[in-house]
Amino acid sequence: MSSPKCKDPIALNLWYAIAPLEEVLDGKVERSILLEQPIAFTREPSGQIAVWSHDGDGARPVGASLPVQERYGYFWTTLGTPDADIFAIPEYDEPDRRNIHAASFGVNASAPRLVENFLDMGHFPYVHTDILGAEPHTEVKEYFVERSDERDEILATNCKFWQPMASRASSGGADVDYIYRVPHPYCSVLYKSAAIDPARMDAIAIFIQPITQESVRVHMMLSLLDDTSTDLDIRLFQQTIFGQDKPILENQYPKRLPLDPRAETPIRADKSAIVYRRWLSDKGITYGVIPAAA
Amino acid sequence: MATDLQNTWHPIAASTDLVKRHVYQAQLLGREYAVWRADDGYVNIWENRCLHRGVRLSIGINDGRELKCQYHGWRYANRTAGCTYIPAHPADAPARTICNNTYPVAEASGLVWCGEHATGDLPDMSGFESVTALRGLPVNAPRDMVIEALGAYAFADGCSAQTDEHGVVTVTAADGQAVRFFVQPSDSNLSVIRGVLNQALDGAERIAALRHHNFLLDVLRSQVEARAAELETPEPMTPPIAKVSADLAEIPPEQEGGRTAELRVQVVDKTVTAEGIVSLRLEAIKGQLPTFQPGAHIDVHLQNGMVRQYSLTNGPGETDHYTIGVKREPDSRGGSVAIHDSLAVGDVLAVSAPHNNFPLRRDALHTVFVAGGIGVTPLLAMARALNSQGLSFEFHYFVQSHAHAAFRREMGEFGDALTLHKGLSPEDTGAKLRDILASPGHARHLYICGPGPMLEATRGIAADLGWSDEAVHFEYFKNTKEVDDTNSFQIELARSALSLNVPAGKTILEVLRENGINMESSCEQGACGTCRVGVIEGEVIHQDVYLNDAEKSAGKSIMTCVSRAASDRLILDI
């Protein structure tokens, strides 16, 4: 591989989900882009997945290959040498859950803007009207955010938001509980009260594959306690939600996330986003962000 | 060309582009603008990004009075661009300094004009007194190249073109018909040709002229774009994004200090709106009045040296003036009498910027307003905001007689939501209030303002009928309680590690000010809530009428203008 277009060593040394396993077919070469680097992948006769970078024609230089791991229904690769494994989602391995690849979306926005949108509850009544929220129930109640240096991730807990149809069982609106994790600069996992068992939580994860600093593919994985809905219904629901976020994300300016605290106007509801921006700043990440002037 | 493009006026839209309730997206020298006309005719030119998360305001909603961001529903007022409501925190008044970037605006010759730092006169339009604006035509080419090409434009026999030192091209035909072109520099490689004809056309004639010029300009565009494509495309412009003020980057925003009257306003209208009540329309002498939110009041510094608080009655988006209502109170200390008898149209007053300690939640399923007499003023502004957003409310206005009902024209908007209760005895008023307040419930909120006894009665009845403290919001005109200031005690300031003695006869507020601590205040009698500070330790003797009972017993805050310590010392969060 010639020298990468992305110069951010932190971004280069991360693992990225590239495609759901069911879309990697025997002998068929598919192309993609990661951090502006063209890559290609296929499933070899042995059943193993092979990934390599190339110069644009997809051809595999002799002996070239990138690291591969299969995790959460996707294969992951990296352009660098990660010093940490892919983060854990323990719920994925619980036997009574359904794990579903909901969609891979192309979005003309930076990865950190998507993460912030994923953490944000205040937009539910305005962007996901009558699904995840509805006016006049617009209040974002106080919640907790902590940053664990040991696990190197952000955790927001005690989040509650009023939803018009809290579950299939309820006829009216109610507060729904959320927990958010940011275990990777470009990935996030949310947990929300499960429809069939209020004591347990569904998990929804986004794994973002940066194409450039200002465009991404985002892969959405669900790990649900739901034995009635069809896969198709579940996918259509998530795709509706995401389809509502996409035009907002593509109309944010600047597209890269500004890390200067004075670039935008945070409110208390944005606590998790403020901690996220500070975490990115402290990591020294530069890809997909506008770093704060030193 | 020697023109400094940032300092001069450029057309950025045709007047006809600003369709009712539309938000038009424009661009000048690389910066995007959201351009919208309010229902009162005012044209707003704002930076095209919400201050909160950078979403384009051109995809927002123009409700005729305010612009609402699509992402989180933040509302920004006509003219001032100040934020009036943040739905994620419905109980809080947004910091007054949350204000979008606005740019110079002018409307003339069928065009809307702007310039990042434009000053001075618009271009001379002699010979173009009546005009028809052509359709704006974007061209992927630098401005200079487009101006040069327009020098060869011909639309009729015997055309000759003149280009002045500002790049304005005027093409005149033999018969005297003329077209004047301004080239809007949208970006380094994007320009918009904006032309006006020297005659006002309508109907079929106008359509024919527009088509004719559009055809010719389209040909010119193809030629210019072909030429531009041969050259290296210049880098897009990257206008700097202004930073928000430092206090907005931190949470919570800092308080501003002092009882100051930073604004100078002129009395433009003084009208008797009801028996014993005048309404005053105040307009800025210079510049733009700051943003207000429903429930806000201003301090009015009267010519006789008195300072009085009056609530703004304005509806949303009415940002070119403040309206207040003043009741003549012959028995009081003379503030209202001075306004009624001495203040005249044309007089200048010093007033403070709006304070909002009586914020309106807009996340209620239903809101009940109970107004008594002149207490109608803050509730009027609130109900007008809910009405404009189509939110559910009912408005009960208790008055002595029909003749005593103020602001009837404004209240006409409320339709069936308004009930006037005339000439009821205290007993009948109580019975009526029991009816009105019979059904407290989830997400129902009550706002009360009126004379002290009525306010006390309403609060008592509401508590009786099961309304929680959190759902009952009130504002007293004044604190009629006898304030006891005979004890002395210590205060410790947690953040500045200062320890001060408050002697008998002095308030905490006075002691703080004497020691150089700049505290904001307004009524200074325990009614308005402006001088509230947090209490970390110690017991408080509450002597105000601002805090509700739950807040008083919690002991977490104190009105420094009247309240005192019950213990030997108080630790304050300042």
CSV table of C-alpha atoms in Angstrom, one decimal, chain B residues 14-375:
chain,number,residue,atom,x,y,z
B,14,ALA,CA,-35.3,39.1,-6.0
B,15,SER,CA,-38.1,40.4,-3.8
B,16,THR,CA,-40.4,37.9,-5.4
B,17,ASP,CA,-38.1,35.0,-4.2
B,18,LEU,CA,-39.2,35.8,-0.6
B,19,VAL,CA,-42.6,34.0,-0.9
B,20,LYS,CA,-44.8,34.1,2.2
B,21,ARG,CA,-43.6,31.8,5.0
B,22,HIS,CA,-40.6,30.6,2.8
B,23,VAL,CA,-36.9,30.5,3.8
B,24,TYR,CA,-34.7,31.3,0.8
B,25,GLN,CA,-31.1,30.1,0.7
B,26,ALA,CA,-28.6,32.6,-0.7
B,27,GLN,CA,-24.8,32.8,-0.8
B,28,LEU,CA,-22.4,35.7,-0.9
B,29,LEU,CA,-18.6,35.5,-1.0
B,30,GLY,CA,-18.8,31.9,0.2
B,31,ARG,CA,-21.0,32.5,3.1
B,32,GLU,CA,-24.5,31.0,3.1
B,33,TYR,CA,-27.5,33.0,4.3
B,34,ALA,CA,-31.1,32.1,5.3
B,35,VAL,CA,-33.3,34.9,4.0
B,36,TRP,CA,-36.9,35.1,5.2
B,37,ARG,CA,-39.7,37.7,5.3
B,38,ALA,CA,-41.8,37.9,8.4
B,39,ASP,CA,-45.5,38.5,8.2
B,40,ASP,CA,-44.9,42.2,9.2
B,41,GLY,CA,-42.8,42.6,6.0
B,42,TYR,CA,-39.4,42.7,7.6
B,43,VAL,CA,-36.6,40.8,5.6
B,44,ASN,CA,-34.2,38.9,7.8
B,45,ILE,CA,-30.8,37.9,6.5
B,46,TRP,CA,-29.1,35.5,8.9
B,47,GLU,CA,-26.1,33.2,8.7
B,48,ASN,CA,-27.5,29.9,7.4
B,49,ARG,CA,-26.7,27.8,10.5
B,50,CYS,CA,-28.4,27.3,13.8
B,51,LEU,CA,-26.1,28.3,16.7
B,52,HIS,CA,-26.8,25.1,18.5
B,53,ARG,CA,-25.7,22.3,16.1
B,54,GLY,CA,-25.0,24.1,12.8
B,55,VAL,CA,-28.1,22.9,10.9
B,56,ARG,CA,-29.0,25.1,8.0
B,57,LEU,CA,-31.8,27.4,8.9
B,58,SER,CA,-33.0,27.5,5.3
B,59,ILE,CA,-34.5,24.0,6.0
B,60,GLY,CA,-36.2,25.5,9.0
B,61,ILE,CA,-39.8,26.7,9.4
B,62,ASN,CA,-40.8,30.4,8.9
B,63,ASP,CA,-44.0,30.8,11.0
B,64,GLY,CA,-44.4,34.4,10.1
B,65,ARG,CA,-43.0,35.7,13.4
B,66,GLU,CA,-40.1,33.4,14.2
B,67,LEU,CA,-37.9,30.9,12.5
B,68,LYS,CA,-37.8,27.4,14.0
B,69,CYS,CA,-34.9,25.1,13.5
B,70,GLN,CA,-35.8,21.6,12.2
B,71,TYR,CA,-33.4,19.8,14.4
B,72,HIS,CA,-34.4,20.7,18.0
B,73,GLY,CA,-37.1,23.2,17.5
B,74,TRP,CA,-35.1,26.2,18.8
B,75,ARG,CA,-37.0,29.4,17.9
B,76,TYR,CA,-35.4,32.6,16.8
B,77,ALA,CA,-37.2,36.0,16.7
B,78,ASN,CA,-37.9,38.2,13.7
B,79,ARG,CA,-35.3,41.1,13.4
B,80,THR,CA,-33.2,40.3,16.5
B,81,ALA,CA,-32.4,36.7,15.6
B,82,GLY,CA,-32.4,36.1,19.4
B,83,CYS,CA,-33.4,32.7,20.6
B,84,THR,CA,-36.8,32.8,22.4
B,85,TYR,CA,-37.3,29.1,23.3
B,86,ILE,CA,-35.3,25.9,23.7
B,87,PRO,CA,-37.8,23.0,23.9
B,88,ALA,CA,-35.3,20.6,25.6
B,89,HIS,CA,-35.4,22.8,28.7
B,90,PRO,CA,-39.0,24.1,28.7
B,91,ALA,CA,-38.8,25.6,32.2
B,92,ASP,CA,-35.8,27.8,31.5
B,93,ALA,CA,-35.6,31.1,29.8
B,94,PRO,CA,-32.8,30.9,27.1
B,95,ALA,CA,-29.8,33.2,27.8
B,96,ARG,CA,-30.5,36.5,26.1
B,97,THR,CA,-27.1,36.4,24.3
B,98,ILE,CA,-28.0,33.4,22.2
B,99,CYS,CA,-28.4,35.3,19.0
B,100,ASN,CA,-27.8,34.3,15.4
B,101,ASN,CA,-25.5,36.3,13.2
B,102,THR,CA,-27.4,38.9,11.2
B,103,TYR,CA,-26.2,40.9,8.2
B,104,PRO,CA,-27.1,44.3,6.6
B,105,VAL,CA,-30.3,44.2,4.6
B,106,ALA,CA,-32.0,46.5,2.2
B,107,GLU,CA,-34.8,46.1,-0.3
B,108,ALA,CA,-35.0,48.3,-3.4
B,109,SER,CA,-35.5,48.0,-7.2
B,110,GLY,CA,-37.2,44.7,-6.8
B,111,LEU,CA,-34.1,43.2,-5.3
B,112,VAL,CA,-33.0,42.2,-1.8
B,113,TRP,CA,-29.5,43.5,-1.0
B,114,CYS,CA,-26.8,42.4,1.4
B,115,GLY,CA,-23.1,42.8,2.1
B,116,GLU,CA,-21.1,41.2,4.9
B,117,HIS,CA,-20.1,44.6,6.2
B,118,ALA,CA,-22.1,46.8,3.8
B,119,THR,CA,-22.4,50.4,4.7
B,120,GLY,CA,-23.3,53.5,2.7
B,121,ASP,CA,-25.8,53.9,-0.1
B,122,LEU,CA,-27.1,51.3,-2.4
B,123,PRO,CA,-26.0,51.7,-6.1
B,124,ASP,CA,-27.4,54.7,-7.9
B,125,MET,CA,-30.5,53.6,-9.8
B,126,SER,CA,-31.4,56.8,-11.6
B,127,GLY,CA,-33.2,56.0,-14.8
B,128,PHE,CA,-34.5,52.8,-13.1
B,129,GLU,CA,-37.2,54.4,-11.0
B,130,SER,CA,-39.8,51.7,-12.0
B,131,VAL,CA,-38.4,48.3,-12.7
B,132,THR,CA,-39.0,44.7,-13.5
B,133,ALA,CA,-36.5,42.2,-11.9
B,134,LEU,CA,-35.3,39.4,-14.1
B,135,ARG,CA,-35.0,35.9,-12.9
B,136,GLY,CA,-31.6,35.4,-11.2
B,137,LEU,CA,-29.3,33.2,-13.3
B,138,PRO,CA,-26.5,31.3,-11.6
B,139,VAL,CA,-23.3,30.8,-13.6
B,140,ASN,CA,-20.4,28.5,-12.8
B,141,ALA,CA,-17.7,31.2,-13.4
B,142,PRO,CA,-15.9,33.9,-11.4
B,143,ARG,CA,-17.6,37.3,-11.2
B,144,ASP,CA,-15.1,39.2,-13.3
B,145,MET,CA,-15.6,36.8,-16.2
B,146,VAL,CA,-19.3,37.2,-16.1
B,147,ILE,CA,-19.1,41.0,-15.9
B,148,GLU,CA,-16.8,41.0,-18.9
B,149,ALA,CA,-19.2,38.8,-20.9
B,150,LEU,CA,-22.2,41.1,-20.0
B,151,GLY,CA,-20.3,43.9,-21.7
B,152,ALA,CA,-21.3,42.3,-25.1
B,153,TYR,CA,-24.9,41.7,-24.1
B,154,ALA,CA,-27.5,42.8,-26.7
B,155,PHE,CA,-31.2,42.3,-26.4
B,156,ALA,CA,-32.6,44.6,-29.1
B,157,ASP,CA,-31.4,46.8,-31.9
B,158,GLY,CA,-28.6,49.3,-31.3
B,159,CYS,CA,-27.5,48.1,-27.9
B,160,SER,CA,-24.6,49.7,-26.2
B,161,ALA,CA,-23.1,48.6,-22.8
B,162,GLN,CA,-21.4,50.5,-20.1
B,163,THR,CA,-19.6,49.0,-17.1
B,164,ASP,CA,-18.9,51.2,-14.2
B,165,GLU,CA,-16.0,50.9,-11.7
B,166,HIS,CA,-18.1,48.7,-9.4
B,167,GLY,CA,-18.8,46.2,-12.1
B,168,VAL,CA,-22.4,47.3,-12.7
B,169,VAL,CA,-23.3,46.8,-16.4
B,170,THR,CA,-26.0,48.9,-18.1
B,171,VAL,CA,-27.1,47.9,-21.6
B,172,THR,CA,-29.3,50.5,-23.4
B,173,ALA,CA,-31.0,49.8,-26.7
B,174,ALA,CA,-31.7,52.4,-29.4
B,175,ASP,CA,-35.3,52.8,-28.3
B,176,GLY,CA,-34.3,53.7,-24.7
B,177,GLN,CA,-35.1,50.3,-23.2
B,178,ALA,CA,-32.4,49.4,-20.8
B,179,VAL,CA,-31.3,46.6,-18.5
B,180,ARG,CA,-28.9,46.9,-15.6
B,181,PHE,CA,-26.9,43.9,-14.4
B,182,PHE,CA,-25.4,43.3,-11.0
B,183,VAL,CA,-23.3,40.2,-10.7
B,184,GLN,CA,-23.6,38.5,-7.2
B,185,PRO,CA,-20.3,36.9,-6.2
B,186,SER,CA,-21.7,33.8,-4.6
B,187,ASP,CA,-18.4,32.0,-4.4
B,188,SER,CA,-15.0,32.1,-6.2
B,189,ASN,CA,-16.4,30.1,-9.1
B,190,LEU,CA,-20.1,30.8,-8.8
B,191,SER,CA,-21.9,34.0,-9.7
B,192,VAL,CA,-25.6,35.0,-10.1
B,193,ILE,CA,-26.6,37.5,-12.8
B,194,ARG,CA,-29.3,39.7,-11.4
B,195,GLY,CA,-30.8,42.1,-13.9
B,196,VAL,CA,-33.5,44.8,-13.7
B,197,LEU,CA,-35.4,46.4,-16.7
B,198,ASN,CA,-36.1,50.1,-16.6
B,199,GLN,CA,-39.8,49.7,-16.8
B,200,ALA,CA,-42.5,48.1,-14.7
B,201,LEU,CA,-44.1,45.3,-16.7
B,202,ASP,CA,-46.9,43.0,-15.8
B,203,GLY,CA,-49.0,40.2,-17.2
B,204,ALA,CA,-48.1,38.8,-20.6
B,205,GLU,CA,-45.6,41.6,-21.3
B,206,ARG,CA,-43.6,40.8,-18.2
B,207,ILE,CA,-43.6,37.1,-19.0
B,208,ALA,CA,-42.4,37.8,-22.6
B,209,ALA,CA,-39.6,40.1,-21.4
B,210,LEU,CA,-38.5,37.5,-18.8
B,211,ARG,CA,-38.4,34.8,-21.4
B,212,HIS,CA,-36.5,36.9,-23.9
B,213,HIS,CA,-33.8,37.8,-21.5
B,214,ASN,CA,-33.7,34.4,-20.0
B,215,PHE,CA,-33.0,32.9,-23.4
B,216,LEU,CA,-30.2,35.4,-24.2
B,217,LEU,CA,-28.6,35.0,-20.7
B,218,ASP,CA,-28.7,31.3,-21.0
B,219,VAL,CA,-26.7,31.4,-24.2
B,220,LEU,CA,-24.3,33.8,-22.5
B,221,ARG,CA,-24.0,31.4,-19.6
B,222,SER,CA,-23.1,28.5,-21.8
B,223,GLN,CA,-20.3,30.6,-23.4
B,224,VAL,CA,-18.9,31.9,-20.1
B,225,GLU,CA,-19.0,28.5,-18.4
B,226,ALA,CA,-17.2,26.9,-21.4
B,227,ARG,CA,-14.5,29.5,-21.0
B,228,ALA,CA,-14.3,29.1,-17.2
B,229,ALA,CA,-14.0,25.3,-17.6
B,230,GLU,CA,-10.7,25.8,-19.5
B,231,LEU,CA,-9.2,27.6,-16.6
B,232,GLU,CA,-8.2,26.1,-13.3
B,233,THR,CA,-11.1,26.2,-10.9
B,234,PRO,CA,-10.3,28.5,-8.0
B,235,GLU,CA,-10.6,27.1,-4.5
B,236,PRO,CA,-14.0,27.7,-2.9
B,237,MET,CA,-14.0,30.6,-0.4
B,238,THR,CA,-14.0,29.6,3.3
B,239,PRO,CA,-15.5,32.5,5.3
B,240,PRO,CA,-14.6,32.2,8.9
B,241,ILE,CA,-17.3,31.0,11.3
B,242,ALA,CA,-17.6,33.4,14.2
B,243,LYS,CA,-17.3,31.9,17.6
B,244,VAL,CA,-20.1,32.1,20.1
B,245,SER,CA,-19.5,34.2,23.2
B,246,ALA,CA,-17.4,32.5,25.9
B,247,ASP,CA,-20.3,32.4,28.3
B,248,LEU,CA,-22.4,30.4,26.0
B,249,ALA,CA,-19.7,27.7,25.6
B,250,GLU,CA,-20.0,26.9,29.3
B,251,ILE,CA,-23.1,25.6,31.2
B,252,PRO,CA,-24.8,27.3,32.9
B,253,PRO,CA,-24.4,30.8,31.4
B,254,GLU,CA,-23.1,33.4,33.8
B,255,GLN,CA,-25.3,36.1,35.2
B,256,GLU,CA,-24.8,39.7,34.1
B,257,GLY,CA,-24.6,42.3,36.8
B,258,GLY,CA,-26.2,45.5,38.0
B,259,ARG,CA,-29.5,47.3,37.8
B,260,THR,CA,-28.6,49.1,34.6
B,261,ALA,CA,-30.7,50.9,32.0
B,262,GLU,CA,-28.6,50.2,29.0
B,263,LEU,CA,-31.3,51.0,26.4
B,264,ARG,CA,-32.7,54.4,25.3
B,265,VAL,CA,-36.2,54.2,23.9
B,266,GLN,CA,-38.7,56.7,22.7
B,267,VAL,CA,-42.4,56.8,23.5
B,268,VAL,CA,-44.0,56.5,20.1
B,269,ASP,CA,-47.5,55.9,21.1
B,270,LYS,CA,-49.5,56.3,24.3
B,271,THR,CA,-53.1,55.0,24.2
B,272,VAL,CA,-55.7,54.6,26.8
B,273,THR,CA,-56.4,50.9,26.5
B,274,ALA,CA,-58.9,50.7,29.3
B,275,GLU,CA,-60.2,52.6,32.3
B,276,GLY,CA,-57.1,53.8,34.1
B,277,ILE,CA,-54.7,51.9,32.0
B,278,VAL,CA,-52.4,53.3,29.2
B,279,SER,CA,-50.4,51.2,26.8
B,280,LEU,CA,-47.0,52.6,25.7
B,281,ARG,CA,-45.3,51.6,22.6
B,282,LEU,CA,-41.5,52.1,23.0
B,283,GLU,CA,-39.1,52.0,20.1
B,284,ALA,CA,-35.3,52.0,20.1
B,285,ILE,CA,-33.7,55.4,19.4
B,286,LYS,CA,-30.8,53.6,17.7
B,287,GLY,CA,-30.2,50.0,16.7
B,288,GLN,CA,-32.2,46.9,17.5
B,289,LEU,CA,-34.0,46.2,20.8
B,290,PRO,CA,-32.8,43.0,22.5
B,291,THR,CA,-34.8,39.8,22.2
B,292,PHE,CA,-37.5,39.2,24.7
B,293,GLN,CA,-39.3,36.1,25.7
B,294,PRO,CA,-43.0,35.8,26.9
B,295,GLY,CA,-43.2,36.6,30.6
B,296,ALA,CA,-40.2,39.1,30.5
B,297,HIS,CA,-40.3,42.5,32.1
B,298,ILE,CA,-38.2,45.6,31.7
B,299,ASP,CA,-37.1,48.2,34.3
B,300,VAL,CA,-38.3,51.6,33.4
B,301,HIS,CA,-36.2,54.5,34.8
B,302,LEU,CA,-38.6,57.3,35.1
B,303,GLN,CA,-37.8,61.0,34.8
B,304,ASN,CA,-38.5,61.5,38.5
B,305,GLY,CA,-35.8,59.0,39.4
B,306,MET,CA,-38.1,56.1,40.2
B,307,VAL,CA,-37.5,52.6,38.7
B,308,ARG,CA,-40.5,50.5,37.9
B,309,GLN,CA,-41.0,47.1,36.4
B,310,TYR,CA,-43.4,46.5,33.6
B,311,SER,CA,-44.1,43.3,31.7
B,312,LEU,CA,-43.9,43.2,27.9
B,313,THR,CA,-47.1,42.3,26.2
B,314,ASN,CA,-45.6,41.8,22.7
B,315,GLY,CA,-46.6,38.7,20.7
B,316,PRO,CA,-43.8,36.6,19.2
B,317,GLY,CA,-41.8,38.2,16.4
B,318,GLU,CA,-43.0,41.8,17.3
B,319,THR,CA,-39.4,42.9,17.7
B,320,ASP,CA,-39.4,46.4,16.4
B,321,HIS,CA,-40.9,47.8,19.7
B,322,TYR,CA,-41.8,46.9,23.3
B,323,THR,CA,-45.3,47.4,24.5
B,324,ILE,CA,-46.1,47.8,28.2
B,325,GLY,CA,-49.4,48.5,30.0
B,326,VAL,CA,-49.4,50.9,33.0
B,327,LYS,CA,-52.3,51.2,35.5
B,328,ARG,CA,-52.7,54.5,37.3
B,329,GLU,CA,-52.2,53.8,41.0
B,330,PRO,CA,-52.9,57.1,42.8
B,331,ASP,CA,-52.1,55.6,46.2
B,332,SER,CA,-48.7,54.2,45.3
B,333,ARG,CA,-45.4,56.0,45.4
B,334,GLY,CA,-46.0,57.9,42.2
B,335,GLY,CA,-44.3,55.9,39.4
B,336,SER,CA,-47.6,55.2,37.5
B,337,VAL,CA,-49.0,58.7,38.1
B,338,ALA,CA,-45.8,60.1,36.5
B,339,ILE,CA,-46.3,57.9,33.5
B,340,HIS,CA,-50.0,58.8,33.2
B,341,ASP,CA,-49.8,62.5,33.8
B,342,SER,CA,-46.3,63.6,32.7
B,343,LEU,CA,-45.0,61.2,30.1
B,344,ALA,CA,-45.7,62.2,26.5
B,345,VAL,CA,-45.2,60.8,23.0
B,346,GLY,CA,-41.7,61.7,21.9
B,347,ASP,CA,-40.2,61.5,25.4
B,348,VAL,CA,-37.1,59.4,25.8
B,349,LEU,CA,-36.8,56.8,28.6
B,350,ALA,CA,-34.0,54.7,29.9
B,351,VAL,CA,-34.9,51.1,30.2
B,352,SER,CA,-33.2,47.8,31.0
B,353,ALA,CA,-32.9,44.9,28.6
B,354,PRO,CA,-35.7,42.4,29.3
B,355,HIS,CA,-35.3,40.1,32.3
B,356,ASN,CA,-37.2,36.8,32.2
B,357,ASN,CA,-37.9,35.3,35.6
B,358,PHE,CA,-41.4,34.2,34.7
B,359,PRO,CA,-40.6,31.8,31.8
B,360,LEU,CA,-43.4,30.0,29.9
B,361,ARG,CA,-43.2,26.2,29.5
B,362,ARG,CA,-44.4,25.1,26.1
B,363,ASP,CA,-44.5,21.4,26.8
B,364,ALA,CA,-47.9,21.5,28.6
B,365,LEU,CA,-50.8,19.6,27.2
B,366,HIS,CA,-53.0,22.5,28.3
B,367,THR,CA,-52.2,25.8,30.0
B,368,VAL,CA,-54.6,27.8,32.2
B,369,PHE,CA,-54.0,31.6,32.5
B,370,VAL,CA,-55.7,33.5,35.4
B,371,ALA,CA,-55.2,37.2,35.1
B,372,GLY,CA,-56.5,39.9,37.5
B,373,GLY,CA,-56.6,43.5,36.4
B,374,ILE,CA,-53.3,44.8,35.1
B,375,GLY,CA,-51.7,41.4,35.9
